[in-house]
Every structure is written in C-alpha cells, then in structure tokens.
mmCIF file of C-alpha atoms and ligand atoms in Angstrom:
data_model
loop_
_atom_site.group_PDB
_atom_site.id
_atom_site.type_symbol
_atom_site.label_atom_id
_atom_site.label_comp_id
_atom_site.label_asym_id
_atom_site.label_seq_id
_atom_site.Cartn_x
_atom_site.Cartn_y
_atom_site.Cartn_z
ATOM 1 C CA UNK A 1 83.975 -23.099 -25.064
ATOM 2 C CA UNK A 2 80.741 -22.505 -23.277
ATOM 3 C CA UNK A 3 78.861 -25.712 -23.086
ATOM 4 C CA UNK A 4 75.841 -25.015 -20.216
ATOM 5 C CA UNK A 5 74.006 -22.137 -20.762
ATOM 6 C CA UNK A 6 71.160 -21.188 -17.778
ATOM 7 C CA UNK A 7 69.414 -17.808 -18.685
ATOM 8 C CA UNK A 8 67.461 -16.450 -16.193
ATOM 9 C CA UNK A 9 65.314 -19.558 -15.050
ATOM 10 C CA UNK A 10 62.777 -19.139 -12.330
ATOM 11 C CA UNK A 11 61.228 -22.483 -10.857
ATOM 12 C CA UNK A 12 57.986 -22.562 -8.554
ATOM 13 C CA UNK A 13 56.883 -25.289 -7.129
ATOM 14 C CA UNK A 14 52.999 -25.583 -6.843
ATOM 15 C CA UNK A 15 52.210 -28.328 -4.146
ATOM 16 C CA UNK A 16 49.176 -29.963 -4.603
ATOM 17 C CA UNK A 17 48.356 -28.952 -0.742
ATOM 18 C CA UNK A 18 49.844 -25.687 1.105
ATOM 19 C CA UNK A 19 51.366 -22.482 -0.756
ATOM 20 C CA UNK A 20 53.440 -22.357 -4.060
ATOM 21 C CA UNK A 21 57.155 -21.806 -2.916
ATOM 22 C CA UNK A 22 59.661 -19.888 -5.209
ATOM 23 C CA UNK A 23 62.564 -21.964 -5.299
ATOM 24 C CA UNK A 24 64.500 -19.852 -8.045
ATOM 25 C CA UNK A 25 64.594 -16.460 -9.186
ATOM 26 C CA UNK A 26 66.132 -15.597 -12.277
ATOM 27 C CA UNK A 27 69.234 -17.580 -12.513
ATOM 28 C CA UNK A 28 71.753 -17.440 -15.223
ATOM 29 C CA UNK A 29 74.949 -18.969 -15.159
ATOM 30 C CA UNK A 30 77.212 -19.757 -17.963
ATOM 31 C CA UNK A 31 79.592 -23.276 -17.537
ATOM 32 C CA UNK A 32 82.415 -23.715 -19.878
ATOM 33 C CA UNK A 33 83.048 -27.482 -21.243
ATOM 34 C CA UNK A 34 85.292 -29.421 -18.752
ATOM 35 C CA UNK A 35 85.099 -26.692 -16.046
ATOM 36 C CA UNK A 36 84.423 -27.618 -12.623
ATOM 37 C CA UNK A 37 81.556 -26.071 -10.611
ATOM 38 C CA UNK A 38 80.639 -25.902 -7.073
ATOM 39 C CA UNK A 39 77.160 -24.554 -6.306
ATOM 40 C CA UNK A 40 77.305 -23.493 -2.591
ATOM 41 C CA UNK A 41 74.386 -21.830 -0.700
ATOM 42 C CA UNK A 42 72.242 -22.514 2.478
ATOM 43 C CA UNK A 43 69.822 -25.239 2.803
ATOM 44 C CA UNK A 44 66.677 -24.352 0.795
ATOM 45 C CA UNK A 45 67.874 -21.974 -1.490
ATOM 46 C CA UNK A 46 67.333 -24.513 -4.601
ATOM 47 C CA UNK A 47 70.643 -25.895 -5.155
ATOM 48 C CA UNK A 48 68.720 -29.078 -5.875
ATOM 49 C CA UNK A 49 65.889 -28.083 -7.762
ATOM 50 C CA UNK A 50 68.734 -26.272 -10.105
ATOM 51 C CA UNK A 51 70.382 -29.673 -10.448
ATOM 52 C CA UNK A 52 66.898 -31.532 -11.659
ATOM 53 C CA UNK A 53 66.702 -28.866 -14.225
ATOM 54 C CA UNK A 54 69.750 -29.264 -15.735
ATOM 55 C CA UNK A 55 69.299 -32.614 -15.394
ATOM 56 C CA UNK A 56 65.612 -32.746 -17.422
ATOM 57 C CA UNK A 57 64.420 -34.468 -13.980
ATOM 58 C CA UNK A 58 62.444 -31.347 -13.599
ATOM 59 C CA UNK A 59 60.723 -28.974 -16.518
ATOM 60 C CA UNK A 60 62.203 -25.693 -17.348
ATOM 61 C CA UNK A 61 58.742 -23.336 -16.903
ATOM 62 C CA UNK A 62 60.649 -20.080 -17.295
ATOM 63 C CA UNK A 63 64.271 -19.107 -18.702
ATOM 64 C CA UNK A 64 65.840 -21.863 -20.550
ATOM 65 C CA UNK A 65 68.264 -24.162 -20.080
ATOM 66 C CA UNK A 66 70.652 -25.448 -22.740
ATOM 67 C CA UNK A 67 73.569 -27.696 -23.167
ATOM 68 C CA UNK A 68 75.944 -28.124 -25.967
ATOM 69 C CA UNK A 69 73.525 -25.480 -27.676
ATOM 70 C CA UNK A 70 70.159 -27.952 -27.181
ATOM 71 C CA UNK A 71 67.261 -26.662 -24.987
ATOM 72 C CA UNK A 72 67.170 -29.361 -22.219
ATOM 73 C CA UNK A 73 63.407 -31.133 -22.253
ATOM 74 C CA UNK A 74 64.492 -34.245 -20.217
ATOM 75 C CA UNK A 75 66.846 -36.596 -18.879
ATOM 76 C CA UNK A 76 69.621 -37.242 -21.524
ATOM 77 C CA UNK A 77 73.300 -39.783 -21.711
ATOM 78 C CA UNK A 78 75.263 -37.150 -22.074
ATOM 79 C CA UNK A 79 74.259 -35.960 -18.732
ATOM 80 C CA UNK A 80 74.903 -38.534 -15.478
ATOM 81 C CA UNK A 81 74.009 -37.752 -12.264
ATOM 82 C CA UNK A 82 75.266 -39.025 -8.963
ATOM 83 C CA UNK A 83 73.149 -37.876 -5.585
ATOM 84 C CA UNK A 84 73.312 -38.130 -2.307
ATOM 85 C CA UNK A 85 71.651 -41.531 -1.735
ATOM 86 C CA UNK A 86 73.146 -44.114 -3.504
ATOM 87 C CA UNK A 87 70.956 -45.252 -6.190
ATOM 88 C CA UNK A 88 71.850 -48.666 -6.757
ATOM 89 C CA UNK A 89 70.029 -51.780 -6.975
ATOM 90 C CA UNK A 90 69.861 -53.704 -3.660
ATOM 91 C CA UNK A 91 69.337 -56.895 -5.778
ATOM 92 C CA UNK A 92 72.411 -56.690 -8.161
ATOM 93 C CA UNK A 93 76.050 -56.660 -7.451
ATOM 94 C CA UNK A 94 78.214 -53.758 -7.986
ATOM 95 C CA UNK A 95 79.172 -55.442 -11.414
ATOM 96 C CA UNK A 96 76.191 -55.754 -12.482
ATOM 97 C CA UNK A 97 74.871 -52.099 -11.128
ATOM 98 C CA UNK A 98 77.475 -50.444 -13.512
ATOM 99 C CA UNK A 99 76.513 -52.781 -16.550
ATOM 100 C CA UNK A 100 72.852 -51.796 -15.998
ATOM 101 C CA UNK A 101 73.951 -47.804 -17.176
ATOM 102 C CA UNK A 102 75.777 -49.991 -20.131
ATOM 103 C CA UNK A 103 72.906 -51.741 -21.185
ATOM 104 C CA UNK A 104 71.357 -49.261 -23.455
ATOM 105 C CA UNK A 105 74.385 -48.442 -25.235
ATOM 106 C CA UNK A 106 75.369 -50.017 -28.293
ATOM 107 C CA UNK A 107 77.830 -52.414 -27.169
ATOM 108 C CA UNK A 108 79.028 -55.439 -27.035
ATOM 109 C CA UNK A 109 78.471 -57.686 -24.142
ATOM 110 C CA UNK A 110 82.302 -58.742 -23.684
ATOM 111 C CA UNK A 111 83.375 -54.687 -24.108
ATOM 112 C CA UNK A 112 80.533 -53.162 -21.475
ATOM 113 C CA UNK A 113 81.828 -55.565 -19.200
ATOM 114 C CA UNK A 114 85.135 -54.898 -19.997
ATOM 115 C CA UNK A 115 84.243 -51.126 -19.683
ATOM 116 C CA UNK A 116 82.154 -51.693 -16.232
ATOM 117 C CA UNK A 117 85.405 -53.500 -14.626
ATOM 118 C CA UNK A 118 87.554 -50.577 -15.559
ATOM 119 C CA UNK A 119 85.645 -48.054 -14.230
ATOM 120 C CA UNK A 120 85.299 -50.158 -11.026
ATOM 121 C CA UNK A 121 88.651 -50.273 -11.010
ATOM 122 C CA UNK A 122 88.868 -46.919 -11.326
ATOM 123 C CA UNK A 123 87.133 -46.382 -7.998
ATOM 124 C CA UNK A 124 89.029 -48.556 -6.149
ATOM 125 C CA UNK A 125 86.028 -51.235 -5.959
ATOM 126 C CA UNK A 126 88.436 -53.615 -7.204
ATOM 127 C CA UNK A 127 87.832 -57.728 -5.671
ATOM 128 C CA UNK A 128 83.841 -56.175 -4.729
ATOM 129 C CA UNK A 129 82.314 -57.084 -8.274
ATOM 130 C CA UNK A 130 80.365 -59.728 -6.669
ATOM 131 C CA UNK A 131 79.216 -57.855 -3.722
ATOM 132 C CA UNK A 132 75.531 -56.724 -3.402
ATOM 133 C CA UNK A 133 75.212 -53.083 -2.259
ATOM 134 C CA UNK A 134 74.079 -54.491 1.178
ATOM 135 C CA UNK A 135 77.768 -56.105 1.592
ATOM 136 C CA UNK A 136 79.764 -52.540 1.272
ATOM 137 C CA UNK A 137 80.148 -49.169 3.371
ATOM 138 C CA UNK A 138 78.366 -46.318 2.781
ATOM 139 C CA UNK A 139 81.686 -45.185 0.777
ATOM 140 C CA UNK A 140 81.830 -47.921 -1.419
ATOM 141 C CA UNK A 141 78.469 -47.507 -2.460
ATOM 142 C CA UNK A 142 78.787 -44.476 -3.130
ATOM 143 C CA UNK A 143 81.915 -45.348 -5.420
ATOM 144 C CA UNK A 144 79.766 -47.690 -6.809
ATOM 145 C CA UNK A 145 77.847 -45.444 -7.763
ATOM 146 C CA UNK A 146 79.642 -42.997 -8.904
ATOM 147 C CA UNK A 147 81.196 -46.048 -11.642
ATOM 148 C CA UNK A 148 78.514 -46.289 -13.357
ATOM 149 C CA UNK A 149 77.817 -42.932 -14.094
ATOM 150 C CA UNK A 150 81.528 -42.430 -15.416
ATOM 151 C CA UNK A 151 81.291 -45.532 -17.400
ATOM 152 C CA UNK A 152 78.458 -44.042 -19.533
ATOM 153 C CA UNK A 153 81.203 -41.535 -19.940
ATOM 154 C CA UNK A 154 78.467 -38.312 -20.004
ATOM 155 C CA UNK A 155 79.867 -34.876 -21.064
ATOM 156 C CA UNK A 156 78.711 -33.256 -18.238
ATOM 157 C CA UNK A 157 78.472 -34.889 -14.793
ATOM 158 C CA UNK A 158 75.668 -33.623 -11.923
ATOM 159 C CA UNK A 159 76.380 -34.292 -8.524
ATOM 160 C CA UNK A 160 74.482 -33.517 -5.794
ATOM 161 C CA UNK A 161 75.853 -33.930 -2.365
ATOM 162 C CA UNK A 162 77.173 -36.831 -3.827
ATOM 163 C CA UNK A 163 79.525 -37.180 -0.104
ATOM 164 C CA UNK A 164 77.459 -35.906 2.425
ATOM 165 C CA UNK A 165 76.735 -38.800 4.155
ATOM 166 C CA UNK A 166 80.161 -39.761 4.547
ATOM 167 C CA UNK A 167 82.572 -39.720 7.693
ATOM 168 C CA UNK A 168 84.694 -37.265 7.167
ATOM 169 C CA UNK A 169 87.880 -39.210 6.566
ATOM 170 C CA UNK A 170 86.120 -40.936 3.325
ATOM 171 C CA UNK A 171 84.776 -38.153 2.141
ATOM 172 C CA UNK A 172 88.667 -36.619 2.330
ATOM 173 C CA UNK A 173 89.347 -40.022 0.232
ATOM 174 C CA UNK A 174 86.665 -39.434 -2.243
ATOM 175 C CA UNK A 175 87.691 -35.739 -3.114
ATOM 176 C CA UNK A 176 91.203 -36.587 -3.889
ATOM 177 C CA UNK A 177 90.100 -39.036 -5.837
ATOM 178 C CA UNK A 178 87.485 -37.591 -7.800
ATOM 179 C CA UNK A 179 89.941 -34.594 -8.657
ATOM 180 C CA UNK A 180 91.968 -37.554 -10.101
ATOM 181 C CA UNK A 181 89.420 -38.981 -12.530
ATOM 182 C CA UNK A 182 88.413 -35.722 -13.389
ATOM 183 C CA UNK A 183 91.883 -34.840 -14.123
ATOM 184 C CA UNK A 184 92.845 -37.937 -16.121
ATOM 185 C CA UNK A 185 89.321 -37.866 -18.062
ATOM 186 C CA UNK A 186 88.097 -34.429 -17.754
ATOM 187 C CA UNK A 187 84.328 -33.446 -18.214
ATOM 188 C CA UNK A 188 82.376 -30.982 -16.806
ATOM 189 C CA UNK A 189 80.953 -30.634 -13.617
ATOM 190 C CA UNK A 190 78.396 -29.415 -11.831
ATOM 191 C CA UNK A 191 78.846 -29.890 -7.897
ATOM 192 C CA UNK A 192 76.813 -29.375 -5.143
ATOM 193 C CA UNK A 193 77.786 -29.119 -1.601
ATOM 194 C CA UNK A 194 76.704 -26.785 1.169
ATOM 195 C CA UNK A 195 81.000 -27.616 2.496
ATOM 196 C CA UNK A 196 82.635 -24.584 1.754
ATOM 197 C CA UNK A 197 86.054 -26.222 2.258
ATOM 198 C CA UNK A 198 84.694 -29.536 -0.343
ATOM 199 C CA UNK A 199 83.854 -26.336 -2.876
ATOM 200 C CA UNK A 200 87.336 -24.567 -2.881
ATOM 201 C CA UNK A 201 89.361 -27.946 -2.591
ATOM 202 C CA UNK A 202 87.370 -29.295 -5.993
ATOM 203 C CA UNK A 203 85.926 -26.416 -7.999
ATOM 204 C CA UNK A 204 87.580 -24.361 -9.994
ATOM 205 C CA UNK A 205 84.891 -21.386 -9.678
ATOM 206 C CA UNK A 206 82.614 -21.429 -6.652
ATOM 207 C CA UNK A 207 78.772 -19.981 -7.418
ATOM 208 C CA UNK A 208 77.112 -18.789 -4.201
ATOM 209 C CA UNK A 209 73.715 -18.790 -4.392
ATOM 210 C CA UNK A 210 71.666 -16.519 -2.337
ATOM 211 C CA UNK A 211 68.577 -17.290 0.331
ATOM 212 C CA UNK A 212 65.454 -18.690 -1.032
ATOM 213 C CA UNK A 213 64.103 -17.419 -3.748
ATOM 214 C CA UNK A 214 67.602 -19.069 -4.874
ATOM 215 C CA UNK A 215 69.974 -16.929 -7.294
ATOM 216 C CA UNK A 216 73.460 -16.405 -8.240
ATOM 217 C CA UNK A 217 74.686 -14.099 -5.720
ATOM 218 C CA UNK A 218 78.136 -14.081 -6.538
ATOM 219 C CA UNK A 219 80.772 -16.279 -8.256
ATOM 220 C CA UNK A 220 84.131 -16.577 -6.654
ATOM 221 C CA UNK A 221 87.553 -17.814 -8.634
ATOM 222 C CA UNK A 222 89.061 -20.905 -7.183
ATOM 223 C CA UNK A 223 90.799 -22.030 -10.110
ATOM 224 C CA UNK A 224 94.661 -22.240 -8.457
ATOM 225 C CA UNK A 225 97.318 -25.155 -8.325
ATOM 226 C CA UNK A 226 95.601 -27.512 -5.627
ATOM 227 C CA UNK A 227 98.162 -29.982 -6.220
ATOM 228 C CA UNK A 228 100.700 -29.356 -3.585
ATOM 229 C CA UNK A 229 100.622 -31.859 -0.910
ATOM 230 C CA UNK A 230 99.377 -29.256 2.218
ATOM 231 C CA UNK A 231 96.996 -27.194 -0.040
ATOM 232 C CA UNK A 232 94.410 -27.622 2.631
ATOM 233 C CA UNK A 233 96.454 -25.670 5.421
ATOM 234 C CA UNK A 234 97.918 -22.827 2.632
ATOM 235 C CA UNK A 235 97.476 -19.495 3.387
ATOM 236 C CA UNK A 236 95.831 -18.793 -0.489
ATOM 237 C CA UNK A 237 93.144 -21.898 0.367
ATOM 238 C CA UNK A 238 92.337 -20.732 3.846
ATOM 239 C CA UNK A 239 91.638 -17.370 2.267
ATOM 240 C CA UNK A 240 89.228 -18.494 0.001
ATOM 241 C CA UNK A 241 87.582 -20.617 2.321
ATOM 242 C CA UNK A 242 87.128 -17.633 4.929
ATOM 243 C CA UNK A 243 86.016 -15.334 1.638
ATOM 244 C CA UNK A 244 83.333 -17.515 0.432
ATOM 245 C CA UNK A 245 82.228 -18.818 4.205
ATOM 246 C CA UNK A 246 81.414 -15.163 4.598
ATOM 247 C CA UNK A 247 79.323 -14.712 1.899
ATOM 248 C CA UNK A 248 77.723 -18.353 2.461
ATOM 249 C CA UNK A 249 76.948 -16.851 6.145
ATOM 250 C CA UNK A 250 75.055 -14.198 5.114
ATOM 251 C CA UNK A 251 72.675 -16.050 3.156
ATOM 252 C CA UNK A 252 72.646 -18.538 5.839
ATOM 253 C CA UNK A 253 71.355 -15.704 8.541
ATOM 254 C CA UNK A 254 69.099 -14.663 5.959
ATOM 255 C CA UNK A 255 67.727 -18.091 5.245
ATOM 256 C CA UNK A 256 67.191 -18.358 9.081
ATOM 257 C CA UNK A 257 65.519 -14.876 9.457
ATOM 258 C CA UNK A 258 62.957 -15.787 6.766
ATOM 259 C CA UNK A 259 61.924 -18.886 8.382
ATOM 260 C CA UNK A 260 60.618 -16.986 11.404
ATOM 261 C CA UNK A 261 59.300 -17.921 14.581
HETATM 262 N N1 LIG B 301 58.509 -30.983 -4.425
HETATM 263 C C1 LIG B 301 58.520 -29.832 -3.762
HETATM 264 N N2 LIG B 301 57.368 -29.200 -3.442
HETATM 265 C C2 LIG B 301 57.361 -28.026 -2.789
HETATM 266 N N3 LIG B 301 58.485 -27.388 -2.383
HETATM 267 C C3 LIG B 301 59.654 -27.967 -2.660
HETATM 268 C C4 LIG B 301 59.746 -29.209 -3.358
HETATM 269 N N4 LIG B 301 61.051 -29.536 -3.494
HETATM 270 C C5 LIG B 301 61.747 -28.539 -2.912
HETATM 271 N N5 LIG B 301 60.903 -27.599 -2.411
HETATM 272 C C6 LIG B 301 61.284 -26.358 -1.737
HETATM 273 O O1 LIG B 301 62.059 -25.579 -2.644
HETATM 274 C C7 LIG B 301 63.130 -24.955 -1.979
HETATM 275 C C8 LIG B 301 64.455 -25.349 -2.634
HETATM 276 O O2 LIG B 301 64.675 -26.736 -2.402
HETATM 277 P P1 LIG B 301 66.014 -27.464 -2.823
HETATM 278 O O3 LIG B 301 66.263 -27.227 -4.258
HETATM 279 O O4 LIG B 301 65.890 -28.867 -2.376
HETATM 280 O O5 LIG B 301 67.117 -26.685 -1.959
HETATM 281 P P2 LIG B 301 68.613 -27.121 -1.560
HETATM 282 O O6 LIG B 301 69.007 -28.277 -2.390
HETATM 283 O O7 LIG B 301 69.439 -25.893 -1.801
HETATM 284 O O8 LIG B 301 68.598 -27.438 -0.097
HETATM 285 C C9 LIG B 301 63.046 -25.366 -0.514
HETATM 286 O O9 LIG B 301 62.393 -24.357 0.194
HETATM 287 C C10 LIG B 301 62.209 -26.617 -0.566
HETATM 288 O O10 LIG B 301 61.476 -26.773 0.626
HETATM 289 MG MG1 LIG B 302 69.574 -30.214 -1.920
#
C-alpha cells in the first residue's frame, strides 16, 4: 500500500537578502507504508528541505505532498521526526523529555509514563530516567531522543542525519538497533544520510538525489536479507555500496563544479 505520495514538488527558497536558490526540482517519489527509505545525495542538494516538507515544517508551494491520501499543510502526530541535533530539553530529564511528546495525547498519567519507560527501555536508556541531557553522551541523547518520537508511535518516522554526529562505533550501535525496533514495530521511514554504507545497511530502497536543483536521480533496490552476522563484508552489500557510491560521486563532482571558484 502506498502511503507517501510526493508529485513533482519544486521548493525555492527566497532569502530575504541575496538570490532565491532552487533547492528542488520536480520531485516525485512514491513510499509504500512500512517501507524503509534512505535519501542519499551530496551536501546541498535538498535532502533536508525535502524532509521539512514532508514534515509540514516547510510549505508545499508547488507539487503536492500527501500522506495516507491527506495533502500535508503542517506538522502532524502521525509524523515524528528525529534530526541531527538532539532536540531535547536541557532542563528536563530523559523521563520527562519523552513524557513531554505524551502530554498531548489522551492518556492517562500512570500509562504515558508507563509508555515513556518502555520506550526508554527500548533504547537501552534504561537506570538514565533521572539524568538531564547534560549528564549523557552524545549517543544517549540521541537515543533519547529518538524515545520519544517512537513513543508517540507516528506512522511514518523522518529522520534526518539522525547519527551523524556520532563516533563511528555508536553510530554502528545505533543502526543495528534501529533495524531492530523497526523490525519488531515496523513503520515507515524516511532516512537521510549522505553514508552510503548507513543507506544500504538500513534501507530497503536507496533514492539518490541529484546536484542542486535536488531531484530523484535514480532509485536503487536494497531490499535483501541483512540479517546474517558479516552482511557488512558480503560480496552482494559491497556491491551495492560501490553501485550507489558511484552514482552519489557523480553528483558529488557536479555539486563541486557548480560551486565554482
Ligand atoms: N533557509 C534557507 N534560505 C536559503 N537557502 C537555503 C535555506 N535552507 C537551505 N538552503 C539552501 O538550499 C539548498 C538545499 O539545502 P538542504 O535541503 O539543507 O540540503 P541537504 O540537506 O541535502 O544538505 C542548499 O543549497 C542550501 O544552501
Ligand atoms: Mg541536510
């Protein structure tokens, strides 16, 4: 069942000083409900700016944008979002950070913070309730995080970068374990990464996006059994890695040319 539908959305940007920049170009992409995307492209070409549209952070100007058959107009619950930098209260603890996404919903108090501890469970956060954000890594804020936008339990989940300002070894950590939730409580999702490797390891299809003006240049399959314990030195995922790195390259020169001296 198709559940996102993008038809050819274009997105300027007017600045209030300096030149209107063309982010994207006539993009249309079509997500089916609990697939798993990666959006992949170079830096600039409006992975981002896609991301706030779907998200209703942004308005659509041109093309539309719907999900579960509803033009998006704004931000919505059954869409989360996760970014890049953690987004969580400095002055509340990580318990309290995932009942704050709660709050709004129609629950009882004993139940959302029966729901929050799960999910913070869930994440491995487990004996850091009490912590305030400025007591954990960059990691477990980042799981933090990344609770309570599960808890709310949205249909379709938008991540941005959500690990690139992890060391390498937690982001490794974070993967596998975010292919776990999504694999015990499946949703879709909408990932964005500019890791090649991070794209075929979690996506099932890989969209490339071209060189600003941003659009779909091509979308690779990447939906195989990732399971096995050495997927990441396989011949099949190596493969796919070098395939879409190549195509990720090109933009990336192109990106590069068009900056100019
Ligand atoms: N608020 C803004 N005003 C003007 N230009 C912007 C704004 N936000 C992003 N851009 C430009 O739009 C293009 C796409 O940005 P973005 O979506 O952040 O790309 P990505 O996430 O792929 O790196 C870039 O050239 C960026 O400089
Ligand atoms: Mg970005």
């Amino acid at each position: 069942m198709t559940q996102i539908v993008i038809d050819k959305v274009r997105h300027m940007y007017r600045p209030a000083r300096g030149r209107p920049v063309l982010a994207l170009e006539d993009v249309s992409l079509e997500v089916g409900e609990q697939e798993f995307i990666a959006l992949l492209g170079p830096s600039g070409c409006g992975k981002s700016t896609l991301l706030y549209l779907m998200g209703g952070f942004l308005p659509v100007e041109s093309g539309s944008i719907t999900v579960n058959g509803k033009l998006v107009t704004g931000p919505g619950p059954d869409r989360g979002v996760v970014f890049q930098h953690f987004a969580l209260f400095p002055w509340k603890t990580v318990l309290q950070n995932v009942l704050y996404g709660l709050e709004r919903q129609n629950m009882a108090r004993e139940q959302r913070e029966e729901r929050a501890r799960k999910f913070i469970e869930l994440v491995g956060l487990r004996g850091f309730e009490d912590n305030y954000p400025s007591q954990l890594s960059g990691g477990m804020k980042q799981r933090a995080a990344i609770a309570r936008t599960l808890a709310i339990d949205p249909q379709v989940l938008l991540m941005d970068e959500p690990f690139g300002a992890l060391d390498a070894q937690t982001r490794a950590l974070m993967q596998s374990e975010l292919l776990g939730i999504w694999r015990a409580s499946p949703k879709t999702v909408i990932f964005v990464t500019h890791d090649v490797q991070e794209a075929v390891y979690l996506a099932g299809r890989v969209v490339v996006m071209s060189a600003r003006p941003g659009r779909v240049k091509t979308i690779v399959d990447t939906n195989f059994d990732k399971t096995a314990p050495d997927i990441l030195r396989s011949r099949q995922f190596n493969d796919k890695v070098d395939e879409i790195w190549g195509l990720v390259k090109e933009e990336a020169i192109k990106a590069q040319m068009g900056r100019g001296p």
